[in-house]
Amino acid sequence: MVKKIFLNTFIISMVAIILSSVVFLGAYYNKIEKQMQAALETKTKLVEEGIRYAGIDFFKNINVSHDVHVTWRDKTGKILYDNIEYSDNMFEKTIYCDRTLPDGSIIRVASIYGSMQNLLFSMIHPMLVVLTILAIILYIVSNYIAKAIVAPINEIDLESGKIDDINGYEEIKPLLSRIRRQNIMIETNIREIKRQNAKRESFRRNFTAGVSHELKTPLTSISGISEMLANGLIKPEDVQEFGESINKETARLINLVNDIILISKLETDEIKVEREEVNLSELIANVVDRLGHIAGKRNISLTTDIKAKPVISGSYKMLEDMVYNLGDNALKYNFDGGNVNFILEQENQKVRIIVEDTGIGIPDEDKKSIFERFYRVDKGRSRDVGGTGLGLSIVKHIAIYHNGKVEVCDRDGGGTRMIVTINT
Ligand code: ADP
């Protein structure tokens, strides 16, 4: 930039100096020419007066200077006197002045002087000297100006944003404001990326810790029982009971591993399921059917209240898992002889699936945490009923995946209400 400003200043100044010198010389030459013409006319008048008084003898008595030439012709054109030497030299120019005497004869006085080329030629040397000196001065001044223009721009502190400090550079303030806005945007983005990375990292750590912890309990139990069996420490009549324990722990492990696989896919957005038309009332009927066996064992009634029959776009498998998980929890944390009710309703673009139970309910202080992975209100109870602590977290992700959300509240008269709202 310094180089460009310097070159522009230097070249423009030099061109301006050369042009003004040429114009000045032209005007000067013009003025000299006019003065010479006037002087020539005076000389011609003098010659005329001389001839009037002295005739041809006038020329004998005067000394005509070498650059003034006189021709005198009679009216027939015959030359009476002449000392002219015409010049066709490019460096010389001849000017004339004619006067007619009363007897009809004509006097011509001519003067030879240096032409414009001659003037220019004679000026070349001094001009070159002056131009060289000017060029050196301009070089130094242009360099100084270019650096002085650029220095304040280089000193601008884009980070501090103090753009009002750059007096004299009003025009670049909008540009600086834009750069600053972009800087702020970049900083915000970097902060956001760092925050997300930290969140992901903490999720990974917590998840790994949670998974290891969850796997440890059933594995310790299986390992203990099998060791006792191997050492013959279990009486034959107790083998069946211990066998059932191993079976229960293994089932819990399988559940846990399946839930872990599903939730890690959901949380890392790895799942790309084809969307299809899902009839939610049919889906609820299916889930109720699947849960009937467990409910029957505990004498819990399953009821439905289908107020609308919406068909939404989504993954049948995922939505079925979601409603099943809610129904399963409603049974697990219910009292024997209780009730689980499935409600399906639609309001404009919103579809609501509500699963309510007459169970133990959820304390207010736990309501905001139950959708977190591995969070349980009562660890012992959850384990007893075969919970993995991942069910509601899976429900939350499936709801979000379907452009929805899940909320919890108390059921009037005791128990829990889980409300999934999906925007269609
Ligand atoms: P879990 O596998 O332990 O059931 P969830 O993620 O499904 O894990 O639920 C988290 C916790 O929320 C449960 O451990 C339980 O304490 C509580 N919970 C979930 N659903 C209900 C419900 N319908 N009634 C009472 N408590 C519930």
PDB file of C-alpha atoms and ligand atoms in Angstrom, residues 329-330 332-333 357 360-362 370 375-378 382 387-393 416 418, ligand 1:
ATOM      1  CA  ASN A 329     -42.685 -47.221  33.961  1.00  0.00           C
ATOM      2  CA  ALA A 330     -46.354 -46.580  34.801  1.00  0.00           C
ATOM      3  CA  LYS A 332     -43.281 -50.613  37.384  1.00  0.00           C
ATOM      4  CA  TYR A 333     -43.942 -47.725  39.759  1.00  0.00           C
ATOM      5  CA  ASP A 357     -50.886 -43.957  36.440  1.00  0.00           C
ATOM      6  CA  ILE A 360     -46.191 -43.870  43.751  1.00  0.00           C
ATOM      7  CA  GLY A 361     -45.727 -40.506  41.965  1.00  0.00           C
ATOM      8  CA  ILE A 362     -42.535 -38.492  41.604  1.00  0.00           C
ATOM      9  CA  ILE A 370     -35.735 -37.869  35.827  1.00  0.00           C
ATOM     10  CA  TYR A 375     -31.138 -40.823  37.253  1.00  0.00           C
ATOM     11  CA  ARG A 376     -33.473 -42.672  39.578  1.00  0.00           C
ATOM     12  CA  VAL A 377     -35.652 -41.434  42.390  1.00  0.00           C
ATOM     13  CA  ASP A 378     -35.257 -44.660  44.309  1.00  0.00           C
ATOM     14  CA  SER A 382     -35.666 -49.234  40.133  1.00  0.00           C
ATOM     15  CA  GLY A 387     -34.957 -50.564  35.467  1.00  0.00           C
ATOM     16  CA  THR A 388     -31.860 -49.371  33.636  1.00  0.00           C
ATOM     17  CA  GLY A 389     -32.203 -45.643  34.460  1.00  0.00           C
ATOM     18  CA  LEU A 390     -32.183 -44.898  30.713  1.00  0.00           C
ATOM     19  CA  GLY A 391     -35.884 -45.254  29.820  1.00  0.00           C
ATOM     20  CA  LEU A 392     -36.981 -41.627  30.233  1.00  0.00           C
ATOM     21  CA  SER A 393     -33.800 -40.321  28.636  1.00  0.00           C
ATOM     22  CA  THR A 416     -47.883 -39.578  37.625  1.00  0.00           C
ATOM     23  CA  MET A 418     -46.281 -38.132  31.444  1.00  0.00           C
TER      24      MET A 418
HETATM   25  P1  ADP B   1     -35.752 -46.719  35.168  1.00  0.00           P
HETATM   26  O1  ADP B   1     -35.177 -47.704  34.243  1.00  0.00           O
HETATM   27  O2  ADP B   1     -35.095 -46.664  36.499  1.00  0.00           O
HETATM   28  O3  ADP B   1     -37.236 -46.810  35.262  1.00  0.00           O
HETATM   29  P2  ADP B   1     -36.271 -44.274  33.789  1.00  0.00           P
HETATM   30  O4  ADP B   1     -35.352 -43.361  33.079  1.00  0.00           O
HETATM   31  O5  ADP B   1     -37.337 -44.890  32.990  1.00  0.00           O
HETATM   32  O6  ADP B   1     -35.383 -45.295  34.539  1.00  0.00           O
HETATM   33  O7  ADP B   1     -36.941 -43.421  34.953  1.00  0.00           O
HETATM   34  C1  ADP B   1     -36.114 -42.673  35.798  1.00  0.00           C
HETATM   35  C2  ADP B   1     -36.702 -42.646  37.197  1.00  0.00           C
HETATM   36  O8  ADP B   1     -37.902 -41.898  37.213  1.00  0.00           O
HETATM   37  C3  ADP B   1     -37.095 -43.990  37.706  1.00  0.00           C
HETATM   38  O9  ADP B   1     -36.021 -44.635  38.323  1.00  0.00           O
HETATM   39  C4  ADP B   1     -38.201 -43.670  38.690  1.00  0.00           C
HETATM   40  O10 ADP B   1     -37.629 -43.325  39.913  1.00  0.00           O
HETATM   41  C5  ADP B   1     -38.832 -42.429  38.110  1.00  0.00           C
HETATM   42  N1  ADP B   1     -40.069 -42.742  37.341  1.00  0.00           N
HETATM   43  C6  ADP B   1     -40.195 -42.862  36.017  1.00  0.00           C
HETATM   44  N2  ADP B   1     -41.472 -43.085  35.659  1.00  0.00           N
HETATM   45  C7  ADP B   1     -42.203 -43.086  36.801  1.00  0.00           C
HETATM   46  C8  ADP B   1     -43.577 -43.224  37.119  1.00  0.00           C
HETATM   47  N3  ADP B   1     -44.503 -43.467  36.185  1.00  0.00           N
HETATM   48  N4  ADP B   1     -43.934 -43.144  38.401  1.00  0.00           N
HETATM   49  C9  ADP B   1     -43.026 -42.915  39.363  1.00  0.00           C
HETATM   50  N5  ADP B   1     -41.718 -42.778  39.149  1.00  0.00           N
HETATM   51  C10 ADP B   1     -41.299 -42.861  37.889  1.00  0.00           C
END
